[in-house]
Amino acid sequence: MNTPLLISIEHLTRHYGELTAVNAVSFDLKRGEVLGFLGPNGAGKSTTMQMITGNLAPSAGKISISGIDLLDQPKLAKAEIGYLPEQPPIYKELTADEYLRFCAKINGIQRTAQASAVDKVVERCGLGDVRSRLISNLSKGYQQRVGIAQAIIHTPSIVILDEPTVGLDPIQIREIRKLIRELGKEHSVILSTHILPEVQMTCDRVQIINKGQLVYSDSIDSLNQSMQATTLLVQFENPPADEALAAIENVKQVDRLADNRFRINFTTSPAKQIAIEAVNNNWGLLELSPEQKTLEQIFVEITSSEHNIEQQTEAEDAA
Amino acid sequence: MNIFTIAARELRSLFLSPLAWSVLGVVQFIFAYIFLAQLNTFIQVQPQLANLENAPGATELIATPLFATSAIIFMLVIPLITMRVIAGERANNSLTLLFSAPLSMTEIILGKFFGVLGFLICMAVLLAAMPLSLGFSGTLDYGLLFSAWLGLLLLVASFTAIGVYMSSLTQQPVVAAISTFGILLMLWILDWSSDKVSDPNATGALEYLSILRHFEAMAKGLFSSADLMYFIIISASFLILSIRRLDGDRLQR
């Protein structure tokens, strides 16, 4: 508990031939933190995770896990990590129980503690009903859970999940997200995904990677703050003239949309005043809702502005 | 310990797959047929042998040819058993499990090697049981039998190491199987193009490399450390190559 930083990554780089999949990415992960790793397809999310888990050697850079250098002492460092890749690494010819028992063994759990370790993850991941069935006969959702169970069986301090909810039905997705939230209480979690609400729901901190470079890194609270509403959407049965709306206090700009709808830009919300005016003048208020900037919009704004970053780096290079 | 865990898992998966059982069944049937054919020949020539001074015994006339023929069958079967040890896991994405666990590449490769070897030893034990059953009704040359069987095991171990290496090279088990078979056959027939055609006792480099030469000596009961070293070197070098290859999966290409 003396080192608050569980993972510290410095200038991680990986080339595939000509292609630079990950370019000088640096970040830290603190104990008990759930980190969302976002990015479009092919941004370098999986490559980064493979490097952190020791499945790929970085071309350059340094990874240290609980203060242990992954490249110098891979066995010690790997014992601290549980990893669920995109495709759960399961042996379909084994039963869930046999498989988890094998995972317990290769992760160096004491012989006497193996059975209880398996029981514990079976319970946590809700596998009780299917533990004696062949993994090949389980549904995708259950296979995914077996994959998660495998990642946490040795109670690692860091759990790394690569797109854990891909291909699941909505109920399964909710359950897996709940499980991830629970994991965040005891373990630090890195969650890679391209599903944005998932990050909003489960993570403490968000990082966005695009074309191999880290383009955004902030806590989920400040992300929510930057998504604060600055517009209102209103709809009237008997719409007033634009000027009448613009005359209301705090309204900056009024845009007329289809179906008697208006978008109102404001500084501090004029919702109350609009409602009062609407009743007094019999406009027939049908809808009045703050418009939130979605994470999607922020995501698109950040990932599509990469030429800004290039300019920045050029400027840095020049300096 | 970790090596044993991986080997046990490998062996278990083998026995859970229909491939292993069908191989075991078919091969055992063929072994039995060859054994019976040899036994039959022996019974036919037995009256003439009685007149010979220093006549070859049952072990020489039944066990040695049985083991020699079974070596060819092992050559056909081992590529099928080793093909998926690494290539299959790679295609299945389950190799990540081993890579992410605190295991060294050496442990992974040796675990796989001993797992497959365990299965093949089961086959070899069943094979040895056939000539041994003759011990109930006659006398056998156990020294010769053991030497020939040990030769067969060493041969099987070398074949397996080659199979594991070929499997570590690719993602498709079938490619691994075909290339393993190619190498094994090549090692087998290596001395065909040499002087052996004119001089059966030639000792050129090709003869030395040919796996058949070394196995034949042991099958005849001639146990020499040179042959033993040959098999150990072949097995060890291909296992080391596999470890390096698996390590290369992570590294920059």
Coordinates of N, CA and C in Angstrom, one line a residue, chain A residues 46-224:
Chain A
S46 N -5.8 -2.0 -27.9 CA -5.4 -3.3 -27.7 C -3.9 -3.5 -27.6
T47 N -3.2 -2.9 -28.5 CA -1.8 -3.0 -28.5 C -1.2 -2.5 -27.2
T48 N -1.7 -1.4 -26.7 CA -1.3 -0.9 -25.4 C -1.5 -1.9 -24.3
M49 N -2.7 -2.5 -24.3 CA -3.0 -3.4 -23.2 C -2.2 -4.7 -23.4
Q50 N -1.9 -5.1 -24.6 CA -1.1 -6.3 -24.8 C 0.3 -6.0 -24.2
M51 N 0.8 -4.8 -24.4 CA 2.1 -4.5 -23.9 C 2.1 -4.4 -22.3
I52 N 1.1 -3.9 -21.7 CA 1.0 -3.8 -20.3 C 1.0 -5.2 -19.7
T53 N 0.3 -6.1 -20.4 CA 0.2 -7.5 -19.8 C 1.3 -8.4 -20.3
G54 N 2.3 -7.9 -21.0 CA 3.5 -8.7 -21.3 C 3.2 -9.6 -22.5
N55 N 2.2 -9.4 -23.3 CA 1.9 -10.2 -24.5 C 2.7 -9.7 -25.7
L56 N 3.1 -8.4 -25.6 CA 3.9 -7.8 -26.7 C 5.0 -7.0 -26.0
A57 N 6.1 -7.1 -26.6 CA 7.2 -6.3 -26.1 C 7.2 -4.9 -26.7
P58 N 7.3 -3.8 -26.0 CA 7.3 -2.5 -26.5 C 8.5 -2.2 -27.3
S59 N 8.4 -1.4 -28.4 CA 9.6 -1.0 -29.2 C 10.5 -0.1 -28.3
A60 N 9.8 0.7 -27.5 CA 10.5 1.6 -26.6 C 9.6 2.0 -25.5
G61 N 10.2 2.4 -24.4 CA 9.4 2.9 -23.3 C 9.5 1.9 -22.1
K62 N 8.9 2.3 -21.0 CA 9.1 1.6 -19.7 C 7.7 1.4 -19.1
I63 N 7.5 0.1 -18.6 CA 6.3 -0.2 -17.9 C 6.7 -0.7 -16.5
S64 N 6.2 -0.1 -15.5 CA 6.4 -0.7 -14.2 C 5.1 -0.9 -13.5
I65 N 5.0 -2.1 -12.9 CA 3.8 -2.5 -12.2 C 4.1 -2.7 -10.7
S66 N 3.4 -1.9 -9.9 CA 3.7 -1.9 -8.4 C 5.2 -1.7 -8.2
G67 N 5.8 -0.9 -9.0 CA 7.2 -0.6 -8.9 C 8.1 -1.7 -9.4
I68 N 7.5 -2.8 -10.1 CA 8.4 -3.8 -10.6 C 8.4 -3.6 -12.2
D69 N 9.6 -3.6 -12.7 CA 9.7 -3.4 -14.1 C 9.3 -4.7 -14.9
L70 N 8.3 -4.5 -15.8 CA 7.7 -5.6 -16.5 C 8.8 -6.4 -17.3
L71 N 9.7 -5.6 -17.9 CA 10.6 -6.2 -18.8 C 11.8 -6.9 -18.1
D72 N 12.1 -6.4 -16.9 CA 13.2 -7.0 -16.1 C 12.7 -8.2 -15.4
Q73 N 11.6 -8.1 -14.7 CA 11.1 -9.2 -13.9 C 9.7 -9.6 -14.3
P74 N 9.5 -10.2 -15.5 CA 8.2 -10.4 -16.0 C 7.3 -11.3 -15.1
K75 N 7.9 -12.3 -14.5 CA 7.1 -13.2 -13.7 C 6.5 -12.5 -12.5
L76 N 7.3 -11.7 -11.8 CA 6.8 -11.0 -10.6 C 5.7 -10.0 -11.0
A77 N 6.0 -9.3 -12.1 CA 5.1 -8.2 -12.6 C 3.8 -8.8 -13.0
K78 N 3.9 -10.0 -13.8 CA 2.6 -10.6 -14.3 C 1.7 -11.1 -13.2
A79 N 2.3 -11.5 -12.1 CA 1.5 -12.0 -11.0 C 0.5 -11.0 -10.5
E80 N 0.9 -9.7 -10.8 CA 0.0 -8.6 -10.3 C -1.1 -8.2 -11.2
I81 N -1.1 -8.9 -12.4 CA -2.1 -8.5 -13.4 C -3.0 -9.6 -13.8
G82 N -4.3 -9.2 -13.9 CA -5.2 -10.2 -14.5 C -5.7 -9.6 -15.8
Y83 N -5.8 -10.4 -16.9 CA -6.0 -9.8 -18.2 C -7.1 -10.6 -18.9
L84 N -8.1 -9.9 -19.4 CA -9.1 -10.5 -20.3 C -9.0 -9.9 -21.7
P85 N -8.4 -10.6 -22.6 CA -8.3 -10.0 -24.0 C -9.6 -10.0 -24.7
E86 N -9.6 -9.4 -25.9 CA -10.9 -9.2 -26.6 C -11.6 -10.6 -26.8
Q87 N -10.8 -11.6 -27.2 CA -11.4 -12.9 -27.3 C -11.0 -13.6 -26.0
P88 N -12.0 -14.1 -25.2 CA -11.6 -14.7 -23.9 C -10.8 -15.9 -24.2
P89 N -9.6 -16.1 -23.5 CA -8.7 -17.1 -23.8 C -9.1 -18.4 -23.1
I90 N -10.1 -19.1 -23.6 CA -10.6 -20.3 -22.9 C -10.3 -21.5 -23.6
Y91 N -10.3 -22.6 -22.9 CA -10.2 -24.0 -23.5 C -11.6 -24.5 -23.5
K92 N -12.2 -24.6 -24.7 CA -13.6 -25.0 -24.8 C -13.9 -26.4 -24.4
E93 N -12.9 -27.3 -24.4 CA -13.1 -28.7 -24.2 C -13.2 -29.0 -22.7
L94 N -12.8 -27.9 -21.9 CA -12.9 -28.2 -20.4 C -14.2 -27.6 -19.8
T95 N -14.5 -28.1 -18.6 CA -15.7 -27.4 -18.0 C -15.1 -26.2 -17.3
A96 N -16.1 -25.3 -16.9 CA -15.7 -24.0 -16.3 C -14.9 -24.3 -15.1
D97 N -15.3 -25.3 -14.3 CA -14.5 -25.6 -13.1 C -13.1 -26.0 -13.4
E98 N -12.9 -27.0 -14.3 CA -11.6 -27.5 -14.7 C -10.7 -26.3 -15.2
Y99 N -11.3 -25.5 -16.0 CA -10.6 -24.4 -16.6 C -10.1 -23.4 -15.5
L100 N -11.0 -23.1 -14.6 CA -10.6 -22.1 -13.5 C -9.5 -22.8 -12.6
R101 N -9.6 -24.1 -12.4 CA -8.7 -24.8 -11.6 C -7.3 -24.7 -12.2
F102 N -7.3 -24.9 -13.6 CA -6.0 -24.7 -14.3 C -5.4 -23.3 -14.2
C103 N -6.3 -22.3 -14.3 CA -5.9 -20.9 -14.2 C -5.3 -20.7 -12.8
A104 N -6.0 -21.2 -11.8 CA -5.5 -21.0 -10.4 C -4.0 -21.6 -10.3
K105 N -3.8 -22.8 -10.9 CA -2.5 -23.4 -10.8 C -1.5 -22.6 -11.6
I106 N -1.7 -22.2 -12.8 CA -0.7 -21.5 -13.5 C -0.4 -20.1 -13.0
N107 N -1.4 -19.6 -12.2 CA -1.1 -18.3 -11.6 C -0.5 -18.4 -10.2
G108 N 0.0 -19.6 -9.9 CA 0.8 -19.8 -8.7 C 0.0 -19.8 -7.4
I109 N -1.3 -20.1 -7.4 CA -2.0 -20.1 -6.2 C -1.6 -21.4 -5.5
Q110 N -1.5 -21.3 -4.2 CA -1.1 -22.5 -3.4 C -2.1 -23.6 -3.6
R111 N -1.6 -24.9 -3.6 CA -2.5 -26.0 -3.8 C -3.7 -26.0 -2.9
T112 N -3.4 -25.7 -1.6 CA -4.5 -25.8 -0.6 C -5.6 -24.7 -0.8
A113 N -5.1 -23.6 -1.5 CA -6.0 -22.4 -1.6 C -6.8 -22.4 -3.0
Q114 N -6.4 -23.4 -3.8 CA -7.0 -23.4 -5.2 C -8.5 -23.6 -5.2
A115 N -9.0 -24.5 -4.4 CA -10.4 -24.8 -4.5 C -11.2 -23.6 -4.0
S116 N -10.7 -22.9 -2.9 CA -11.5 -21.8 -2.4 C -11.4 -20.6 -3.4
A117 N -10.2 -20.5 -4.0 CA -10.1 -19.4 -5.0 C -11.1 -19.6 -6.2
V118 N -11.2 -20.8 -6.6 CA -12.2 -21.1 -7.7 C -13.6 -20.8 -7.2
D119 N -13.9 -21.3 -6.0 CA -15.3 -21.1 -5.5 C -15.6 -19.6 -5.4
K120 N -14.6 -18.8 -5.0 CA -14.8 -17.4 -4.8 C -15.1 -16.7 -6.1
V121 N -14.3 -17.0 -7.2 CA -14.6 -16.3 -8.4 C -15.9 -16.8 -9.1
V122 N -16.2 -18.1 -8.9 CA -17.4 -18.7 -9.4 C -18.6 -17.9 -8.9
E123 N -18.5 -17.6 -7.6 CA -19.6 -16.9 -6.9 C -19.7 -15.4 -7.4
R124 N -18.5 -14.8 -7.4 CA -18.5 -13.4 -7.8 C -19.0 -13.2 -9.2
C125 N -18.6 -14.1 -10.1 CA -19.0 -13.9 -11.5 C -20.3 -14.6 -11.9
G126 N -21.0 -15.1 -10.9 CA -22.3 -15.7 -11.1 C -22.3 -16.9 -12.0
L127 N -21.3 -17.8 -11.7 CA -21.1 -19.0 -12.6 C -21.6 -20.2 -11.9
G128 N -22.3 -20.1 -10.7 CA -22.6 -21.2 -9.9 C -23.4 -22.3 -10.7
D129 N -24.4 -21.8 -11.5 CA -25.2 -22.8 -12.2 C -24.5 -23.5 -13.3
V130 N -23.4 -23.0 -13.9 CA -22.8 -23.5 -15.1 C -21.4 -24.1 -14.8
R131 N -21.0 -24.1 -13.6 CA -19.6 -24.4 -13.3 C -19.2 -25.8 -13.8
S132 N -20.1 -26.7 -13.8 CA -19.8 -28.1 -14.2 C -20.1 -28.4 -15.7
R133 N -20.5 -27.3 -16.4 CA -20.8 -27.5 -17.9 C -19.5 -27.2 -18.7
L134 N -19.5 -27.8 -19.9 CA -18.4 -27.5 -20.8 C -18.5 -26.1 -21.3
I135 N -17.3 -25.5 -21.4 CA -17.3 -24.0 -21.7 C -17.8 -23.9 -23.2
S136 N -17.6 -24.8 -24.0 CA -18.1 -24.7 -25.4 C -19.6 -24.7 -25.5
N137 N -20.3 -25.2 -24.4 CA -21.8 -25.2 -24.4 C -22.3 -24.0 -23.8
L138 N -21.5 -23.1 -23.3 CA -22.0 -21.9 -22.6 C -22.3 -20.8 -23.6
S139 N -23.2 -19.9 -23.2 CA -23.5 -18.8 -24.1 C -22.3 -17.8 -24.1
K140 N -22.3 -16.9 -25.0 CA -21.2 -15.9 -25.1 C -21.1 -15.1 -23.8
G141 N -22.2 -14.8 -23.2 CA -22.1 -14.0 -22.0 C -21.5 -14.7 -20.9
Y142 N -21.8 -16.0 -20.8 CA -21.2 -16.8 -19.7 C -19.7 -17.1 -20.0
Q143 N -19.4 -17.3 -21.3 CA -18.0 -17.4 -21.7 C -17.2 -16.2 -21.3
Q144 N -17.8 -15.0 -21.5 CA -17.2 -13.8 -21.1 C -16.9 -13.7 -19.6
R145 N -17.9 -14.2 -18.9 CA -17.8 -14.2 -17.4 C -16.7 -15.2 -17.0
V146 N -16.6 -16.3 -17.7 CA -15.5 -17.2 -17.3 C -14.2 -16.5 -17.6
G147 N -14.1 -15.7 -18.7 CA -12.9 -15.0 -19.0 C -12.6 -14.0 -17.9
I148 N -13.6 -13.3 -17.4 CA -13.4 -12.3 -16.3 C -12.9 -13.1 -15.0
A149 N -13.6 -14.2 -14.7 CA -13.2 -15.0 -13.6 C -11.8 -15.4 -13.6
Q150 N -11.3 -15.8 -14.8 CA -9.9 -16.2 -15.0 C -9.0 -15.0 -14.7
A151 N -9.5 -13.8 -15.0 CA -8.6 -12.6 -14.8 C -8.5 -12.2 -13.4
I152 N -9.5 -12.6 -12.5 CA -9.4 -12.1 -11.2 C -9.1 -13.2 -10.2
I153 N -8.9 -14.4 -10.7 CA -8.8 -15.6 -9.8 C -7.6 -15.5 -8.8
H154 N -6.5 -14.8 -9.2 CA -5.4 -14.7 -8.3 C -5.4 -13.4 -7.6
T155 N -6.5 -12.8 -7.4 CA -6.7 -11.5 -6.8 C -5.5 -10.5 -7.2
P156 N -5.4 -10.2 -8.5 CA -4.3 -9.3 -8.9 C -4.7 -7.9 -8.4
S157 N -3.7 -7.0 -8.3 CA -4.0 -5.7 -8.0 C -4.6 -4.9 -9.2
I158 N -4.3 -5.4 -10.4 CA -4.8 -4.7 -11.6 C -5.5 -5.7 -12.4
V159 N -6.7 -5.3 -12.8 CA -7.5 -6.1 -13.8 C -7.6 -5.3 -15.1
I160 N -7.2 -5.9 -16.2 CA -7.2 -5.3 -17.5 C -8.3 -6.0 -18.4
L161 N -9.3 -5.2 -18.8 CA -10.3 -5.8 -19.5 C -10.4 -5.1 -20.9
D162 N -10.3 -5.9 -21.9 CA -10.3 -5.4 -23.3 C -11.7 -5.6 -23.9
E163 N -12.5 -4.6 -24.0 CA -13.8 -4.6 -24.6 C -14.6 -5.8 -24.0
P164 N -14.9 -5.8 -22.8 CA -15.5 -6.9 -22.1 C -17.0 -7.1 -22.5
T165 N -17.6 -6.1 -23.0 CA -19.1 -6.2 -23.3 C -19.4 -6.4 -24.7
V166 N -18.4 -6.6 -25.6 CA -18.7 -6.7 -27.0 C -19.5 -8.0 -27.3
G167 N -20.5 -7.9 -28.0 CA -21.3 -9.1 -28.4 C -22.2 -9.7 -27.4
L168 N -22.5 -8.9 -26.3 CA -23.4 -9.4 -25.3 C -24.8 -8.8 -25.5
D169 N -25.8 -9.4 -24.9 CA -27.1 -8.8 -25.0 C -27.3 -7.8 -23.9
P170 N -28.3 -6.9 -24.0 CA -28.3 -5.7 -23.0 C -28.3 -6.1 -21.6
I171 N -29.0 -7.2 -21.2 CA -29.0 -7.6 -19.8 C -27.6 -8.1 -19.4
Q172 N -27.0 -8.9 -20.2 CA -25.6 -9.3 -19.9 C -24.7 -8.1 -19.7
I173 N -24.9 -7.1 -20.6 CA -24.0 -6.0 -20.6 C -24.2 -5.3 -19.2
R174 N -25.4 -5.1 -18.8 CA -25.7 -4.5 -17.5 C -25.0 -5.3 -16.4
E175 N -25.1 -6.6 -16.4 CA -24.5 -7.4 -15.4 C -23.0 -7.3 -15.3
I176 N -22.4 -7.3 -16.6 CA -21.0 -7.2 -16.6 C -20.5 -5.9 -16.1
R177 N -21.2 -4.8 -16.5 CA -20.9 -3.5 -16.0 C -20.9 -3.4 -14.5
K178 N -22.0 -4.0 -13.9 CA -22.1 -4.1 -12.5 C -20.9 -4.8 -11.9
L179 N -20.5 -5.9 -12.5 CA -19.4 -6.6 -12.0 C -18.1 -5.8 -12.1
I180 N -17.9 -5.0 -13.1 CA -16.8 -4.2 -13.3 C -16.7 -3.1 -12.2
R181 N -17.9 -2.5 -11.9 CA -18.0 -1.6 -10.8 C -17.5 -2.2 -9.5
E182 N -18.0 -3.4 -9.3 CA -17.6 -4.1 -8.0 C -16.1 -4.4 -8.0
L183 N -15.6 -4.8 -9.1 CA -14.2 -5.0 -9.2 C -13.4 -3.8 -8.8
G184 N -13.9 -2.6 -9.2 CA -13.2 -1.4 -8.9 C -13.0 -1.1 -7.5
K185 N -13.9 -1.7 -6.6 CA -13.7 -1.5 -5.2 C -12.5 -2.1 -4.6
E186 N -12.1 -3.3 -5.2 CA -10.9 -4.0 -4.6 C -9.7 -3.9 -5.5
H187 N -9.9 -3.9 -6.8 CA -8.8 -3.9 -7.7 C -8.8 -2.6 -8.5
S188 N -7.7 -2.3 -9.1 CA -7.7 -1.2 -10.0 C -8.0 -1.8 -11.4
V189 N -8.8 -1.1 -12.2 CA -9.3 -1.7 -13.4 C -8.9 -0.8 -14.6
I190 N -8.4 -1.4 -15.6 CA -8.3 -0.6 -16.9 C -9.3 -1.3 -17.8
L191 N -10.2 -0.5 -18.4 CA -11.3 -1.0 -19.2 C -11.1 -0.3 -20.6
S192 N -11.0 -1.1 -21.6 CA -10.9 -0.6 -22.9 C -12.2 -0.8 -23.6
T193 N -12.7 0.2 -24.3 CA -14.0 0.1 -24.9 C -14.1 1.1 -26.0
H194 N -15.1 1.0 -26.9 CA -15.5 2.1 -27.7 C -16.9 2.5 -27.5
I195 N -17.5 1.9 -26.4 CA -18.9 2.2 -26.1 C -18.8 3.3 -25.0
L196 N -19.3 4.5 -25.3 CA -19.1 5.7 -24.5 C -19.9 5.7 -23.2
P197 N -21.2 5.3 -23.2 CA -21.9 5.3 -22.0 C -21.3 4.4 -20.9
E198 N -20.7 3.3 -21.4 CA -20.1 2.4 -20.5 C -19.0 3.0 -19.7
V199 N -18.3 3.9 -20.3 CA -17.2 4.6 -19.6 C -17.9 5.6 -18.6
Q200 N -18.9 6.3 -19.0 CA -19.6 7.2 -18.1 C -20.1 6.5 -16.8
M201 N -20.6 5.2 -17.1 CA -21.2 4.5 -16.0 C -20.2 3.9 -15.1
T202 N -19.1 3.4 -15.6 CA -18.2 2.6 -14.8 C -16.9 3.2 -14.3
C203 N -16.5 4.3 -15.0 CA -15.1 4.7 -14.8 C -14.9 5.9 -13.9
D204 N -13.8 6.0 -13.3 CA -13.4 7.2 -12.5 C -12.6 8.2 -13.4
R205 N -11.9 7.6 -14.3 CA -11.1 8.5 -15.1 C -11.1 8.0 -16.6
V206 N -11.0 9.0 -17.5 CA -11.1 8.6 -18.9 C -9.9 9.0 -19.7
Q207 N -9.4 8.1 -20.5 CA -8.3 8.5 -21.4 C -8.8 8.1 -22.8
I208 N -8.5 9.1 -23.7 CA -8.8 8.8 -25.1 C -7.5 8.7 -25.9
I209 N -7.5 7.6 -26.7 CA -6.3 7.4 -27.5 C -6.7 7.5 -29.0
N210 N -6.0 8.1 -29.8 CA -6.3 8.2 -31.2 C -5.0 8.1 -32.0
K211 N -5.0 7.3 -33.0 CA -3.9 7.1 -33.8 C -2.6 6.9 -33.0
G212 N -2.7 6.1 -32.0 CA -1.5 5.8 -31.2 C -1.1 6.8 -30.2
Q213 N -1.8 8.0 -30.1 CA -1.4 9.0 -29.2 C -2.5 9.3 -28.2
L214 N -2.1 9.6 -27.0 CA -3.0 9.9 -25.9 C -3.5 11.3 -26.2
V215 N -4.8 11.6 -26.4 CA -5.3 12.9 -26.8 C -6.1 13.5 -25.7
Y216 N -6.5 12.7 -24.7 CA -7.3 13.3 -23.6 C -7.2 12.4 -22.4
S217 N -7.1 13.0 -21.3 CA -7.0 12.3 -20.0 C -7.5 13.2 -18.9
D218 N -8.6 12.8 -18.3 CA -9.2 13.6 -17.2 C -10.1 12.7 -16.4
S219 N -10.5 13.2 -15.3 CA -11.5 12.5 -14.4 C -12.9 12.6 -15.0
I220 N -13.7 11.6 -14.6 CA -15.0 11.5 -15.2 C -15.9 12.7 -14.8
D221 N -15.6 13.3 -13.6 CA -16.3 14.4 -13.1 C -16.1 15.6 -14.0
S222 N -14.8 15.9 -14.3 CA -14.6 17.1 -15.1 C -15.0 16.8 -16.5
L223 N -15.1 15.5 -16.9 CA -15.7 15.3 -18.2 C -17.2 15.6 -18.2
N224 N -17.8 15.2 -17.2 CA -19.3 15.5 -17.0 C -19.5 17.0 -17.0

